[in-house]
Amino acid sequence: MQFKRVSLQSIGKVFNPTYSGYALIAMCSALVVACGGGAGDNGIVVSGTAATGAPMQNASVSMRCVSGSATGVTDSTGKFSVYAINAVAPCVLEASNSITKLHSVVGAGSNNAVANVTPLTEQLVANLDSSAVDTAAFFNSFDASKASLLSSSSIATAQTAVLTSLASAGVNTAGITDLIKAPLVPRNGTQAGNAYDQLLDTVAATPVVVKLIALNDFHGNFQEPSLTNGGTVTLANGASTKSVSVGGAAYIASALNSLRAANPNNITVGAGDLMAASPFASAINHDESTVDILSQMGVEVSSVGNHEFDRGITELKRIQNGGCYPAGYGQGVVGVDTCLQTGGTFAGARYKYLAANVTDTATGKPVLPATYIKRFGTVSVGFIGLTFRGTVNSVGAGGVAGLRFDDEATVINTYANKLKAQGVTAVAVLIHQGGQTTASTFADPTCPGFSGDITAILNQLNSSVDLVVSGHTHQEYVCNFPSTSAGKNILLTSTGFYGQALSEINLTLKPGTGLVSASARTVPVIKNISANTSTPLPAGFSAFDKDSTIDALVTRYTNLSTTAGQVVVGSVTGDIKRALLSNGTLDQTNESALANLIADSYLTGVPGFTADVAFVNPGSVRADILSTVSGKTTGTVLYSELATIEPFGNTLMSLNLTGAQIARLLEEQWEAPNHTAKTNPAAGTVGRILGVSSGFTYTYNNAAAAGAAKGSGARVDSSSIRINGAALDPTRVYKVVTNSYMATGTAPDNFTIMATQGTNKVDTKMLDLDAFIAYFRANANVASPAARVTRLN
Amino acid sequence: MRSIFLSLLLLGLAGHSPAGLAAGAPALDAAKAAALHDAAAQAQDKCFKEMYRDPNAYGLCIRELSRAQTAQSVEQLGVLYFGFVGALSYMRVSQAGATPLANEFLKSFRALQKAKGISDTELCASVPGNCELRIGQTLAMERAAPMAPAKSLIPVCKAGVCRLEGQ
């Protein structure tokens, strides 16, 4: 037996650190002789060979046992021997060089053991338990609490799984039945290796095709999306086109089953915004329904998107880990809007959310895992999940408070190198950032005219990255992006939005070699209904039936949302509407009665809270209150209506402004660039008119020039500004309430005064929707507010 | 990059007769073709990323950029044509608000295209994509009945559940 330099250490045991490595080798050798080939009563000797086919030469070998540890180095033939004094098995082994990192195990009761370290023992370790799939992490965290995972039966079961997977892949195992202890002689120069080594060569040369199925920007659309908003896609049909209806979780599940049936080596992944900004049926239960459905559809891992942070990190962790929504303000009622699963529970997402670039600023630690590893027999794929850095500016302050969003490319490169060093065969990035093509039909494989924010990221990635699954832009594409930094084409996919399609991605991988080839196509989730199939679908496309299990779940959650949404929360004397353009779309350039009413709810909706004035950005008001609507009693206001009007989950924040600052805030309504952001040519009005609370009035001159530079607008008659009848005092400090979107950032909707000059900011933690509900519960027969803004000219 | 584009563009023009306009000699020399392409690329760079966030902002961006060009110029045509193509790219995924924008910019670029005597094929080549399909889609949209003015999404309650739907 040849020995290289061996270093020893002991955890919690007496050890003389003055021993040199070579002296210890001598001691170890003596022990081998004295004990008849074994270690002493208080130590463990483990010897073996580390090889991938070729020997792992001069590789570092580390051993961690239930008690005790040791390190060593392999020789030129891959052989090693390590000795841990005062150690107790079972143990895990790690052999690593600059190229790869492999693991193995030593069962309990062994103090003189043989343990090879090979790609097959790596696979064995990964099969021990779900917590061992990330073998490097398993090794690093191994302690007595995980000893049970290394029982002889567990090891045998894991080994059987490896041998079975080899057999199913058509690999002849040549009689090798003990992957840990079988004699292993790697090839050396012209000398061929033995049977085990030849098995490793065969495995290394045998490609494995892995299928990734991806979706993004689902936004809780488990019901079939509206045909005019995500529910239709246009396919090329020869020289013509054909529009088909798509989406709905029951159809998606069927499409998933179909794709999975083609290859058992598959995984379903997401690229963020799977929930939030959702239809009422999902929003009413804080997206618990969506999470349950996606879990039961078999989604396994997803990046976070910006919308996953809409309700803050605490809520996102609840979505991941389970538990009921906090009770209060009529919400958090078990069985109504939360904990809708058996026994009044919510188990959380079965899939793992990844957030590699999101850190808790208080602790400096990641808020969610950064990576996820999936093994497919002899190969593995490491996933890195993250959202775009600008998430911090696209979500209300309450959603991202205390979080840091780091540079995407830097984070990806760091983890990609780490995953490759850990030995994963390929690295896939799940990122909530994307681009756009100029394709005019769905599933155009040519990726024409690709552009967008993700291109800068792709051109900073290193060569460790093999695939990028993207989202955010609601576009569909499959591109081979020529990354200048990686020096290769990187496959890039996105599926559109609301579950209208899936990306089918096929990776051909070889152990030890990595990605051999990659291809992808977009599979639209075409419903198998006569409207789609009465004329033939274009070649290459299929329609899907509903999956009955998921369909039943969709029905159940739809019925629950119907019950919850029917709750009457108030009453009105007539319609209360936003300002509307002649074509019926939102007019932000004129005063909105509904925005004013919402401002009233800001002012009075927080119990025990008082302020002088409230402001509401008109773009945050998403629908009107109509007194008479089919399906409800005239004059009533339903929970579902208010949830539709205020869907963003903003919290209410207070801040202090001087009277002069309030006057400047009003001028920002028309200062550049707001004067061109919103226009109403018919009325001759421009800008964004804030909703203001009761008692706040002012007059402005619409004939005065708009578009002045920041700080120089002069449309408001400053003497006209009144708060409860009193003239605005430029020097007095007023307490203002607005939503968290407007109170933070740098220039939300081009307003800067509140966000950047407001002082003593306090997040009330009160959701705007909750305040609106509270307002209606406190005030019966609410009427449309009278005008509070006087427009001259 | 620009010279490669011009070569491809001129190759692409060879043998193609205008689809929507009367056939004839190409109206674009290389310099004008490049100007058309560059204007479309500028519109893509400046405005396209607004589309998924806010179609109205995309429309405003295109209109503003169009006004910033010399009136009736090929540059203005390039901006308006990209305005159409960008909206069309979101029509294929039925993004709310995309269809009215596509129809608006179709109308505006068509008027200018005819004034300049530029063929569909020449114009289409200024933005990457399948021109056979895109020109066909353009003509089909023109043949279709004029769209009603865009309507906002309104809450529609069915069995007590309210959703935003188009009017």
mmCIF file of N, CA, C and O in Angstrom, chain A residues 223 228-234 239-240 280 436-442 448-449 451 453 472-473 475-476 497 500 562 565-566 583-585 624 630 640-641 644 676-678, chain B residues 44 48-49 52 54 56 60 64 82 85 88-96 127-130 132-134 137 149-153 155 157-164 166-167:
data_model
loop_
_atom_site.group_PDB
_atom_site.id
_atom_site.type_symbol
_atom_site.label_atom_id
_atom_site.label_comp_id
_atom_site.label_asym_id
_atom_site.label_seq_id
_atom_site.Cartn_x
_atom_site.Cartn_y
_atom_site.Cartn_z
ATOM 1 N N GLN A 223 -57.386 28.899 -13.159
ATOM 2 C CA GLN A 223 -58.558 28.879 -14.029
ATOM 3 C C GLN A 223 -58.102 29.229 -15.445
ATOM 4 O O GLN A 223 -57.014 29.772 -15.634
ATOM 5 N N THR A 228 -58.819 37.188 -24.096
ATOM 6 C CA THR A 228 -58.222 38.448 -24.535
ATOM 7 C C THR A 228 -57.061 38.887 -23.660
ATOM 8 O O THR A 228 -56.510 39.963 -23.839
ATOM 9 N N ASN A 229 -56.691 38.054 -22.714
ATOM 10 C CA ASN A 229 -55.575 38.421 -21.834
ATOM 11 C C ASN A 229 -54.816 37.167 -21.423
ATOM 12 O O ASN A 229 -54.944 36.669 -20.320
ATOM 13 N N GLY A 230 -54.031 36.640 -22.339
ATOM 14 C CA GLY A 230 -53.189 35.486 -22.050
ATOM 15 C C GLY A 230 -53.780 34.164 -22.467
ATOM 16 O O GLY A 230 -53.067 33.154 -22.481
ATOM 17 N N GLY A 231 -55.073 34.128 -22.805
ATOM 18 C CA GLY A 231 -55.717 32.855 -23.085
ATOM 19 C C GLY A 231 -55.721 32.439 -24.540
ATOM 20 O O GLY A 231 -56.340 31.422 -24.894
ATOM 21 N N THR A 232 -55.050 33.200 -25.388
ATOM 22 C CA THR A 232 -54.999 32.870 -26.813
ATOM 23 C C THR A 232 -53.567 33.038 -27.316
ATOM 24 O O THR A 232 -52.884 33.988 -26.920
ATOM 25 N N VAL A 233 -53.132 32.149 -28.176
ATOM 26 C CA VAL A 233 -51.835 32.340 -28.843
ATOM 27 C C VAL A 233 -52.026 32.146 -30.345
ATOM 28 O O VAL A 233 -52.943 31.435 -30.787
ATOM 29 N N THR A 234 -51.161 32.793 -31.104
ATOM 30 C CA THR A 234 -51.236 32.742 -32.564
ATOM 31 C C THR A 234 -50.120 31.859 -33.093
ATOM 32 O O THR A 234 -48.934 32.145 -32.859
ATOM 33 N N ALA A 239 -48.256 29.287 -44.485
ATOM 34 C CA ALA A 239 -48.002 30.702 -44.741
ATOM 35 C C ALA A 239 -49.020 31.582 -44.040
ATOM 36 O O ALA A 239 -48.977 32.804 -44.155
ATOM 37 N N SER A 240 -49.938 30.945 -43.315
ATOM 38 C CA SER A 240 -50.982 31.688 -42.629
ATOM 39 C C SER A 240 -50.812 31.517 -41.115
ATOM 40 O O SER A 240 -49.757 31.098 -40.651
ATOM 41 N N PHE A 280 -58.833 36.750 -8.898
ATOM 42 C CA PHE A 280 -59.469 36.741 -7.585
ATOM 43 C C PHE A 280 -59.475 35.363 -6.927
ATOM 44 O O PHE A 280 -59.241 35.243 -5.718
ATOM 45 N N GLN A 436 -37.328 40.152 -25.239
ATOM 46 C CA GLN A 436 -38.432 40.095 -26.194
ATOM 47 C C GLN A 436 -37.892 39.786 -27.581
ATOM 48 O O GLN A 436 -36.803 40.215 -27.937
ATOM 49 N N THR A 437 -38.677 39.067 -28.348
ATOM 50 C CA THR A 437 -38.349 38.878 -29.751
ATOM 51 C C THR A 437 -39.343 39.685 -30.590
ATOM 52 O O THR A 437 -40.346 40.174 -30.087
ATOM 53 N N THR A 438 -39.043 39.759 -31.879
ATOM 54 C CA THR A 438 -39.977 40.429 -32.788
ATOM 55 C C THR A 438 -40.786 39.408 -33.577
ATOM 56 O O THR A 438 -41.343 39.732 -34.635
ATOM 57 N N ALA A 439 -40.866 38.188 -33.060
ATOM 58 C CA ALA A 439 -41.674 37.155 -33.718
ATOM 59 C C ALA A 439 -43.139 37.575 -33.736
ATOM 60 O O ALA A 439 -43.631 38.187 -32.784
ATOM 61 N N SER A 440 -43.826 37.213 -34.808
ATOM 62 C CA SER A 440 -45.245 37.560 -34.879
ATOM 63 C C SER A 440 -46.136 36.344 -34.639
ATOM 64 O O SER A 440 -47.355 36.466 -34.632
ATOM 65 N N THR A 441 -45.512 35.176 -34.468
ATOM 66 C CA THR A 441 -46.272 33.979 -34.125
ATOM 67 C C THR A 441 -45.623 33.280 -32.946
ATOM 68 O O THR A 441 -44.442 33.482 -32.644
ATOM 69 N N PHE A 442 -46.422 32.453 -32.278
ATOM 70 C CA PHE A 442 -45.982 31.722 -31.089
ATOM 71 C C PHE A 442 -45.097 30.544 -31.511
ATOM 72 O O PHE A 442 -45.306 29.938 -32.558
ATOM 73 N N PRO A 448 -36.249 35.759 -33.539
ATOM 74 C CA PRO A 448 -35.846 36.954 -34.283
ATOM 75 C C PRO A 448 -35.770 38.200 -33.411
ATOM 76 O O PRO A 448 -36.599 38.404 -32.527
ATOM 77 N N GLY A 449 -34.780 39.011 -33.691
ATOM 78 C CA GLY A 449 -34.705 40.343 -33.072
ATOM 79 C C GLY A 449 -34.676 40.359 -31.565
ATOM 80 O O GLY A 449 -35.252 41.250 -30.950
ATOM 81 N N SER A 451 -34.035 41.088 -27.840
ATOM 82 C CA SER A 451 -33.469 42.214 -27.095
ATOM 83 C C SER A 451 -34.018 42.165 -25.679
ATOM 84 O O SER A 451 -34.834 41.315 -25.346
ATOM 85 N N ASP A 453 -33.553 43.319 -21.215
ATOM 86 C CA ASP A 453 -32.635 43.474 -20.092
ATOM 87 C C ASP A 453 -31.791 42.240 -19.800
ATOM 88 O O ASP A 453 -30.721 42.341 -19.210
ATOM 89 N N HIS A 472 -40.568 37.018 -16.775
ATOM 90 C CA HIS A 472 -40.799 38.420 -16.422
ATOM 91 C C HIS A 472 -41.407 39.253 -17.542
ATOM 92 O O HIS A 472 -42.267 40.092 -17.282
ATOM 93 N N THR A 473 -40.969 39.073 -18.791
ATOM 94 C CA THR A 473 -41.444 39.956 -19.863
ATOM 95 C C THR A 473 -42.717 39.444 -20.529
ATOM 96 O O THR A 473 -43.200 40.070 -21.483
ATOM 97 N N GLN A 475 -43.123 37.171 -22.497
ATOM 98 C CA GLN A 475 -42.882 36.795 -23.888
ATOM 99 C C GLN A 475 -42.573 35.313 -23.983
ATOM 100 O O GLN A 475 -42.242 34.657 -22.989
ATOM 101 N N GLU A 476 -42.659 34.804 -25.185
ATOM 102 C CA GLU A 476 -42.343 33.396 -25.451
ATOM 103 C C GLU A 476 -41.170 33.354 -26.414
ATOM 104 O O GLU A 476 -41.169 34.050 -27.429
ATOM 105 N N PHE A 497 -47.035 33.737 -20.558
ATOM 106 C CA PHE A 497 -47.562 34.001 -19.221
ATOM 107 C C PHE A 497 -48.913 33.319 -19.018
ATOM 108 O O PHE A 497 -49.530 32.830 -19.963
ATOM 109 N N GLN A 500 -49.869 29.677 -20.495
ATOM 110 C CA GLN A 500 -50.275 29.433 -21.881
ATOM 111 C C GLN A 500 -49.378 28.418 -22.576
ATOM 112 O O GLN A 500 -49.746 27.913 -23.636
ATOM 113 N N THR A 562 -65.600 31.602 -4.650
ATOM 114 C CA THR A 562 -66.935 32.150 -4.885
ATOM 115 C C THR A 562 -67.613 32.462 -3.557
ATOM 116 O O THR A 562 -68.170 33.543 -3.353
ATOM 117 N N GLY A 565 -65.798 35.363 -1.912
ATOM 118 C CA GLY A 565 -65.984 36.622 -2.626
ATOM 119 C C GLY A 565 -67.364 37.196 -2.495
ATOM 120 O O GLY A 565 -67.587 38.388 -2.694
ATOM 121 N N GLN A 566 -68.334 36.361 -2.151
ATOM 122 C CA GLN A 566 -69.711 36.827 -2.038
ATOM 123 C C GLN A 566 -69.969 37.610 -0.761
ATOM 124 O O GLN A 566 -71.041 38.180 -0.595
ATOM 125 N N ASN A 583 -62.800 56.151 -24.697
ATOM 126 C CA ASN A 583 -62.847 54.747 -25.116
ATOM 127 C C ASN A 583 -62.970 53.795 -23.930
ATOM 128 O O ASN A 583 -62.877 52.574 -24.092
ATOM 129 N N GLY A 584 -63.154 54.340 -22.756
ATOM 130 C CA GLY A 584 -63.391 53.503 -21.586
ATOM 131 C C GLY A 584 -62.152 53.109 -20.819
ATOM 132 O O GLY A 584 -62.258 52.462 -19.783
ATOM 133 N N THR A 585 -60.978 53.498 -21.305
ATOM 134 C CA THR A 585 -59.761 53.161 -20.562
ATOM 135 C C THR A 585 -59.479 54.227 -19.514
ATOM 136 O O THR A 585 -60.048 55.325 -19.546
ATOM 137 N N ASP A 624 -63.649 49.997 -11.304
ATOM 138 C CA ASP A 624 -64.653 50.911 -10.736
ATOM 139 C C ASP A 624 -65.600 50.139 -9.813
ATOM 140 O O ASP A 624 -65.712 48.911 -9.906
ATOM 141 N N SER A 630 -74.441 42.376 -12.811
ATOM 142 C CA SER A 630 -75.076 41.063 -12.858
ATOM 143 C C SER A 630 -74.431 40.130 -11.843
ATOM 144 O O SER A 630 -73.209 39.995 -11.797
ATOM 145 N N SER A 640 -64.951 40.692 -3.292
ATOM 146 C CA SER A 640 -64.226 40.434 -4.542
ATOM 147 C C SER A 640 -64.067 41.711 -5.366
ATOM 148 O O SER A 640 -63.058 41.885 -6.048
ATOM 149 N N GLU A 641 -65.016 42.628 -5.275
ATOM 150 C CA GLU A 641 -64.903 43.881 -6.024
ATOM 151 C C GLU A 641 -63.755 44.732 -5.487
ATOM 152 O O GLU A 641 -62.956 45.279 -6.253
ATOM 153 N N THR A 644 -60.451 43.409 -6.446
ATOM 154 C CA THR A 644 -60.127 43.693 -7.841
ATOM 155 C C THR A 644 -59.625 45.118 -8.012
ATOM 156 O O THR A 644 -58.727 45.382 -8.807
ATOM 157 N N THR A 676 -46.128 63.883 -20.370
ATOM 158 C CA THR A 676 -46.310 63.050 -21.566
ATOM 159 C C THR A 676 -46.610 61.594 -21.219
ATOM 160 O O THR A 676 -47.028 60.823 -22.086
ATOM 161 N N ALA A 677 -46.422 61.231 -19.964
ATOM 162 C CA ALA A 677 -46.678 59.841 -19.583
ATOM 163 C C ALA A 677 -48.157 59.499 -19.726
ATOM 164 O O ALA A 677 -48.516 58.395 -20.122
ATOM 165 N N LYS A 678 -48.994 60.459 -19.399
ATOM 166 C CA LYS A 678 -50.436 60.231 -19.510
ATOM 167 C C LYS A 678 -51.078 61.449 -20.170
ATOM 168 O O LYS A 678 -50.807 62.588 -19.759
ATOM 169 N N GLN B 44 -37.070 49.928 -30.935
ATOM 170 C CA GLN B 44 -37.010 48.696 -30.163
ATOM 171 C C GLN B 44 -36.221 48.904 -28.877
ATOM 172 O O GLN B 44 -36.651 48.505 -27.799
ATOM 173 N N PHE B 48 -39.485 49.076 -26.487
ATOM 174 C CA PHE B 48 -40.066 47.722 -26.471
ATOM 175 C C PHE B 48 -40.233 47.178 -25.064
ATOM 176 O O PHE B 48 -41.206 46.494 -24.748
ATOM 177 N N LYS B 49 -39.279 47.493 -24.194
ATOM 178 C CA LYS B 49 -39.360 46.910 -22.848
ATOM 179 C C LYS B 49 -40.513 47.483 -22.032
ATOM 180 O O LYS B 49 -40.837 46.971 -20.962
ATOM 181 N N TYR B 52 -44.527 45.038 -21.927
ATOM 182 C CA TYR B 52 -45.106 44.069 -21.002
ATOM 183 C C TYR B 52 -45.544 44.735 -19.710
ATOM 184 O O TYR B 52 -46.421 44.237 -19.020
ATOM 185 N N ASP B 54 -46.584 48.054 -19.442
ATOM 186 C CA ASP B 54 -47.673 49.001 -19.636
ATOM 187 C C ASP B 54 -47.797 49.304 -21.122
ATOM 188 O O ASP B 54 -47.040 50.126 -21.654
ATOM 189 N N ASN B 56 -49.806 51.091 -22.646
ATOM 190 C CA ASN B 56 -50.005 52.523 -22.883
ATOM 191 C C ASN B 56 -48.677 53.265 -22.911
ATOM 192 O O ASN B 56 -48.464 54.158 -23.731
ATOM 193 N N LEU B 60 -47.167 55.448 -25.954
ATOM 194 C CA LEU B 60 -46.701 56.825 -25.794
ATOM 195 C C LEU B 60 -45.252 56.979 -26.222
ATOM 196 O O LEU B 60 -44.874 57.959 -26.871
ATOM 197 N N GLU B 64 -44.073 59.405 -29.148
ATOM 198 C CA GLU B 64 -43.135 60.483 -28.854
ATOM 199 C C GLU B 64 -41.892 60.383 -29.726
ATOM 200 O O GLU B 64 -41.402 61.383 -30.262
ATOM 201 N N PHE B 82 -41.857 49.757 -36.331
ATOM 202 C CA PHE B 82 -41.517 48.935 -35.161
ATOM 203 C C PHE B 82 -42.640 48.980 -34.133
ATOM 204 O O PHE B 82 -42.918 47.974 -33.469
ATOM 205 N N VAL B 85 -44.790 46.238 -35.164
ATOM 206 C CA VAL B 85 -44.195 44.907 -34.987
ATOM 207 C C VAL B 85 -44.097 44.544 -33.502
ATOM 208 O O VAL B 85 -44.381 43.406 -33.096
ATOM 209 N N LEU B 88 -47.459 43.649 -32.371
ATOM 210 C CA LEU B 88 -47.838 42.363 -32.979
ATOM 211 C C LEU B 88 -47.186 41.198 -32.227
ATOM 212 O O LEU B 88 -47.792 40.138 -32.040
ATOM 213 N N SER B 89 -45.977 41.427 -31.777
ATOM 214 C CA SER B 89 -45.274 40.372 -31.037
ATOM 215 C C SER B 89 -45.969 40.053 -29.715
ATOM 216 O O SER B 89 -45.855 38.936 -29.205
ATOM 217 N N TYR B 90 -46.664 41.038 -29.171
ATOM 218 C CA TYR B 90 -47.447 40.773 -27.964
ATOM 219 C C TYR B 90 -48.882 40.366 -28.275
ATOM 220 O O TYR B 90 -49.558 39.790 -27.433
ATOM 221 N N MET B 91 -49.320 40.646 -29.479
ATOM 222 C CA MET B 91 -50.628 40.104 -29.900
ATOM 223 C C MET B 91 -50.586 38.587 -29.962
ATOM 224 O O MET B 91 -51.567 37.907 -29.683
ATOM 225 N N ARG B 92 -49.429 38.038 -30.356
ATOM 226 C CA ARG B 92 -49.332 36.584 -30.515
ATOM 227 C C ARG B 92 -49.503 35.865 -29.180
ATOM 228 O O ARG B 92 -49.789 34.673 -29.148
ATOM 229 N N VAL B 93 -49.293 36.581 -28.053
ATOM 230 C CA VAL B 93 -49.517 35.981 -26.734
ATOM 231 C C VAL B 93 -50.757 36.576 -26.069
ATOM 232 O O VAL B 93 -50.962 36.406 -24.873
ATOM 233 N N SER B 94 -51.553 37.291 -26.823
ATOM 234 C CA SER B 94 -52.790 37.928 -26.355
ATOM 235 C C SER B 94 -52.590 38.783 -25.110
ATOM 236 O O SER B 94 -53.366 38.726 -24.166
ATOM 237 N N GLN B 95 -51.530 39.573 -25.138
ATOM 238 C CA GLN B 95 -51.326 40.535 -24.053
ATOM 239 C C GLN B 95 -52.411 41.608 -24.161
ATOM 240 O O GLN B 95 -52.643 42.174 -25.236
ATOM 241 N N ALA B 96 -53.067 41.892 -23.044
ATOM 242 C CA ALA B 96 -54.117 42.914 -23.055
ATOM 243 C C ALA B 96 -53.543 44.245 -23.531
ATOM 244 O O ALA B 96 -52.480 44.663 -23.094
ATOM 245 N N VAL B 127 -37.057 44.934 -39.750
ATOM 246 C CA VAL B 127 -37.164 44.330 -38.406
ATOM 247 C C VAL B 127 -37.081 42.817 -38.557
ATOM 248 O O VAL B 127 -37.805 42.236 -39.375
ATOM 249 N N PRO B 128 -36.206 42.146 -37.796
ATOM 250 C CA PRO B 128 -36.047 40.696 -37.952
ATOM 251 C C PRO B 128 -37.351 39.940 -37.730
ATOM 252 O O PRO B 128 -38.175 40.331 -36.904
ATOM 253 N N GLY B 129 -37.502 38.859 -38.468
ATOM 254 C CA GLY B 129 -38.674 38.013 -38.311
ATOM 255 C C GLY B 129 -39.074 37.372 -39.622
ATOM 256 O O GLY B 129 -38.450 37.617 -40.664
ATOM 257 N N ASN B 130 -40.098 36.552 -39.565
ATOM 258 C CA ASN B 130 -40.595 35.860 -40.747
ATOM 259 C C ASN B 130 -41.493 36.808 -41.545
ATOM 260 O O ASN B 130 -42.641 37.049 -41.178
ATOM 261 N N GLU B 132 -42.810 36.588 -44.559
ATOM 262 C CA GLU B 132 -43.967 36.013 -45.243
ATOM 263 C C GLU B 132 -45.177 36.015 -44.306
ATOM 264 O O GLU B 132 -46.280 36.431 -44.663
ATOM 265 N N LEU B 133 -44.909 35.546 -43.067
ATOM 266 C CA LEU B 133 -46.002 35.520 -42.095
ATOM 267 C C LEU B 133 -46.432 36.925 -41.691
ATOM 268 O O LEU B 133 -47.621 37.232 -41.622
ATOM 269 N N ARG B 134 -45.453 37.758 -41.407
ATOM 270 C CA ARG B 134 -45.794 39.082 -40.880
ATOM 271 C C ARG B 134 -46.576 39.902 -41.910
ATOM 272 O O ARG B 134 -47.537 40.590 -41.563
ATOM 273 N N GLN B 137 -50.033 38.597 -41.998
ATOM 274 C CA GLN B 137 -50.807 39.043 -40.838
ATOM 275 C C GLN B 137 -51.217 40.515 -40.989
ATOM 276 O O GLN B 137 -52.334 40.896 -40.631
ATOM 277 N N PRO B 149 -63.363 50.943 -30.719
ATOM 278 C CA PRO B 149 -62.384 51.606 -29.851
ATOM 279 C C PRO B 149 -62.038 50.722 -28.658
ATOM 280 O O PRO B 149 -62.871 49.958 -28.181
ATOM 281 N N ALA B 150 -60.802 50.853 -28.225
ATOM 282 C CA ALA B 150 -60.357 50.042 -27.087
ATOM 283 C C ALA B 150 -61.218 50.329 -25.869
ATOM 284 O O ALA B 150 -61.582 51.458 -25.597
ATOM 285 N N LYS B 151 -61.551 49.290 -25.183
ATOM 286 C CA LYS B 151 -62.330 49.429 -23.965
ATOM 287 C C LYS B 151 -61.483 49.009 -22.780
ATOM 288 O O LYS B 151 -60.601 48.181 -22.894
ATOM 289 N N SER B 152 -61.819 49.542 -21.652
ATOM 290 C CA SER B 152 -61.073 49.157 -20.462
ATOM 291 C C SER B 152 -61.561 47.805 -19.962
ATOM 292 O O SER B 152 -62.617 47.318 -20.357
ATOM 293 N N LEU B 153 -60.772 47.223 -19.083
ATOM 294 C CA LEU B 153 -61.231 46.026 -18.393
ATOM 295 C C LEU B 153 -62.196 46.474 -17.296
ATOM 296 O O LEU B 153 -61.944 47.446 -16.595
ATOM 297 N N PRO B 155 -64.902 45.105 -14.020
ATOM 298 C CA PRO B 155 -65.213 43.955 -13.184
ATOM 299 C C PRO B 155 -66.540 43.326 -13.607
ATOM 300 O O PRO B 155 -67.541 44.020 -13.739
ATOM 301 N N CYS B 157 -69.039 40.293 -12.437
ATOM 302 C CA CYS B 157 -69.270 39.364 -11.334
ATOM 303 C C CYS B 157 -70.154 38.229 -11.803
ATOM 304 O O CYS B 157 -71.234 38.470 -12.369
ATOM 305 N N LYS B 158 -69.688 37.025 -11.596
ATOM 306 C CA LYS B 158 -70.480 35.849 -11.914
ATOM 307 C C LYS B 158 -70.555 34.997 -10.666
ATOM 308 O O LYS B 158 -69.512 34.607 -10.128
ATOM 309 N N ALA B 159 -71.766 34.733 -10.241
ATOM 310 C CA ALA B 159 -71.975 33.944 -9.023
ATOM 311 C C ALA B 159 -71.178 34.524 -7.861
ATOM 312 O O ALA B 159 -70.581 33.801 -7.073
ATOM 313 N N GLY B 160 -71.121 35.840 -7.822
ATOM 314 C CA GLY B 160 -70.476 36.479 -6.691
ATOM 315 C C GLY B 160 -68.992 36.648 -6.820
ATOM 316 O O GLY B 160 -68.352 37.269 -5.985
ATOM 317 N N VAL B 161 -68.406 36.133 -7.888
ATOM 318 C CA VAL B 161 -66.967 36.279 -8.074
ATOM 319 C C VAL B 161 -66.719 37.280 -9.186
ATOM 320 O O VAL B 161 -67.246 37.140 -10.292
ATOM 321 N N CYS B 162 -65.934 38.293 -8.900
ATOM 322 C CA CYS B 162 -65.698 39.357 -9.866
ATOM 323 C C CYS B 162 -64.316 39.207 -10.482
ATOM 324 O O CYS B 162 -63.341 38.966 -9.784
ATOM 325 N N ARG B 163 -64.265 39.353 -11.799
ATOM 326 C CA ARG B 163 -62.983 39.314 -12.503
ATOM 327 C C ARG B 163 -62.947 40.476 -13.469
ATOM 328 O O ARG B 163 -63.989 40.966 -13.905
ATOM 329 N N LEU B 164 -61.722 40.904 -13.819
ATOM 330 C CA LEU B 164 -61.591 41.939 -14.822
ATOM 331 C C LEU B 164 -61.703 41.306 -16.194
ATOM 332 O O LEU B 164 -60.986 40.369 -16.513
ATOM 333 N N GLY B 166 -62.594 42.261 -20.551
ATOM 334 C CA GLY B 166 -62.740 43.312 -21.543
ATOM 335 C C GLY B 166 -64.211 43.614 -21.790
ATOM 336 O O GLY B 166 -65.065 42.735 -21.698
ATOM 337 N N GLN B 167 -64.485 44.869 -22.072
ATOM 338 C CA GLN B 167 -65.875 45.244 -22.322
ATOM 339 C C GLN B 167 -66.332 44.724 -23.675
ATOM 340 O O GLN B 167 -65.537 44.579 -24.575
#
